[in-house]
Amino acid sequence: MLAWILSACAHNTLGPKIDTSSRINKQEFVSRFGFPGCTISVPLTLHEAVKSAESVGAPQIDQRTDWIEMIDVMNPGDELRNVRCIPRRGPGGVDLIGLFRNSKLIAEVHTVFMD
């Protein structure tokens, strides 16, 4: 039983699930940020987006001015998604929560700066 529990914990993914069938153009982020390894999550609820930000070291993101401004422009049908772009090797990267409308990023809040 202990082996099963440890195995389950070891295979538990951190962060939101990655959207592999999205209409969102990942190349836009690769070009913009200059990192080849960009991933975009499945749509997140408000709560899930806050938890995703907390998981990378951005506590109480929902109290930041830029977050409040982003949430204020949300319309029905808009989606919150986690975008991560990391280099293949070395330091750096981008982690943000984006507001998407019709598969286009219209607002973003950076969760952490990676160097």
Short mmCIF file of C-alpha atoms in Angstrom, two decimals:
data_model
loop_
_atom_site.label_atom_id
_atom_site.label_comp_id
_atom_site.label_asym_id
_atom_site.label_seq_id
_atom_site.Cartn_x
_atom_site.Cartn_y
_atom_site.Cartn_z
CA MET A 1 0.00 0.00 0.00
CA LEU A 2 2.79 2.44 0.87
CA ALA A 3 4.48 1.80 -2.48
CA TRP A 4 1.22 2.59 -4.28
CA ILE A 5 0.76 5.84 -2.35
CA LEU A 6 4.31 6.96 -3.03
CA SER A 7 3.94 6.08 -6.69
CA ALA A 8 0.70 8.06 -6.94
CA CYS A 9 2.33 11.09 -5.35
CA ALA A 10 5.31 10.87 -7.65
CA HIS A 11 3.03 10.90 -10.69
CA ASN A 12 0.84 13.74 -9.55
CA THR A 13 1.25 16.63 -12.00
CA LEU A 14 1.94 20.06 -10.64
CA GLY A 15 -0.05 22.90 -12.03
CA PRO A 16 -2.94 22.87 -14.44
CA LYS A 17 -3.37 20.36 -17.24
CA ILE A 18 -1.84 21.28 -20.59
CA ASP A 19 -4.21 21.85 -23.51
CA THR A 20 -2.84 19.81 -26.40
CA SER A 21 -5.77 20.39 -28.77
CA SER A 22 -6.19 24.13 -28.39
CA ARG A 23 -6.88 26.57 -31.21
CA ILE A 24 -4.50 28.99 -29.50
CA ASN A 25 -1.39 29.72 -31.55
CA LYS A 26 1.59 28.80 -29.36
CA GLN A 27 4.01 30.19 -31.94
CA GLU A 28 2.86 33.69 -31.01
CA PHE A 29 4.26 33.17 -27.52
CA VAL A 30 7.43 31.47 -28.74
CA SER A 31 8.12 34.49 -30.98
CA ARG A 32 7.17 37.05 -28.35
CA PHE A 33 9.14 35.63 -25.45
CA GLY A 34 11.94 33.87 -27.32
CA PHE A 35 11.58 30.56 -25.51
CA PRO A 36 10.79 27.43 -27.54
CA GLY A 37 8.99 25.49 -24.82
CA CYS A 38 5.64 27.27 -24.46
CA THR A 39 2.67 25.43 -23.01
CA ILE A 40 -0.88 26.63 -22.52
CA SER A 41 -3.22 25.16 -19.96
CA VAL A 42 -6.80 24.11 -20.36
CA PRO A 43 -9.27 26.85 -19.40
CA LEU A 44 -9.17 27.57 -15.67
CA THR A 45 -11.78 28.78 -13.24
CA LEU A 46 -10.93 31.92 -11.31
CA HIS A 47 -10.07 29.78 -8.29
CA GLU A 48 -7.86 27.45 -10.34
CA ALA A 49 -6.01 30.39 -11.89
CA VAL A 50 -5.27 31.85 -8.45
CA LYS A 51 -4.09 28.43 -7.22
CA SER A 52 -1.87 28.04 -10.31
CA ALA A 53 -0.25 31.40 -9.57
CA GLU A 54 0.23 30.45 -5.92
CA SER A 55 1.90 27.19 -6.95
CA VAL A 56 4.73 29.11 -8.65
CA GLY A 57 5.20 31.64 -5.86
CA ALA A 58 2.67 34.41 -6.47
CA PRO A 59 0.55 34.49 -3.32
CA GLN A 60 -2.61 36.61 -3.23
CA ILE A 61 -2.39 37.42 -6.93
CA ASP A 62 -6.12 38.12 -6.81
CA GLN A 63 -5.40 41.21 -4.71
CA ARG A 64 -2.96 42.76 -7.18
CA THR A 65 -4.12 45.75 -9.21
CA ASP A 66 -3.16 44.19 -12.55
CA TRP A 67 -5.19 41.06 -11.70
CA ILE A 68 -8.25 43.07 -10.70
CA GLU A 69 -8.02 45.10 -13.91
CA MET A 70 -7.78 41.92 -15.98
CA ILE A 71 -10.76 40.29 -14.27
CA ASP A 72 -12.81 43.49 -14.69
CA VAL A 73 -12.61 43.19 -18.51
CA MET A 74 -13.71 39.53 -18.56
CA ASN A 75 -16.80 38.77 -20.61
CA PRO A 76 -18.90 35.61 -20.68
CA GLY A 77 -17.06 33.02 -22.77
CA ASP A 78 -13.60 34.41 -22.02
CA GLU A 79 -11.03 31.97 -20.67
CA LEU A 80 -8.26 32.19 -18.10
CA ARG A 81 -5.26 30.05 -18.97
CA ASN A 82 -1.79 29.53 -17.59
CA VAL A 83 0.98 30.16 -20.12
CA ARG A 84 4.50 28.93 -19.42
CA CYS A 85 7.43 29.48 -21.73
CA ILE A 86 10.74 28.04 -20.60
CA PRO A 87 14.11 27.64 -22.28
CA ARG A 88 15.35 24.20 -23.17
CA ARG A 89 18.40 24.83 -21.01
CA GLY A 90 19.53 27.45 -18.59
CA PRO A 91 17.73 30.10 -16.58
CA GLY A 92 14.80 32.25 -17.53
CA GLY A 93 11.26 31.81 -18.62
CA VAL A 94 7.81 33.32 -18.46
CA ASP A 95 4.83 32.28 -16.37
CA LEU A 96 1.58 34.18 -16.69
CA ILE A 97 -2.15 33.92 -16.38
CA GLY A 98 -3.72 35.09 -19.60
CA LEU A 99 -7.23 36.21 -20.44
CA PHE A 100 -8.22 34.76 -23.80
CA ARG A 101 -11.12 35.86 -25.96
CA ASN A 102 -11.83 33.87 -29.11
CA SER A 103 -8.43 32.13 -28.72
CA LYS A 104 -6.58 35.46 -28.62
CA LEU A 105 -4.70 36.79 -25.60
CA ILE A 106 -6.26 40.11 -24.60
CA ALA A 107 -4.76 40.63 -21.12
CA GLU A 108 -2.13 39.02 -18.94
CA VAL A 109 -0.75 39.00 -15.43
CA HIS A 110 2.79 37.74 -14.92
CA THR A 111 2.98 35.50 -11.90
CA VAL A 112 6.74 35.35 -11.37
CA PHE A 113 9.87 36.52 -13.13
CA MET A 114 12.30 33.74 -13.77
CA ASP A 115 15.96 34.50 -14.33
#
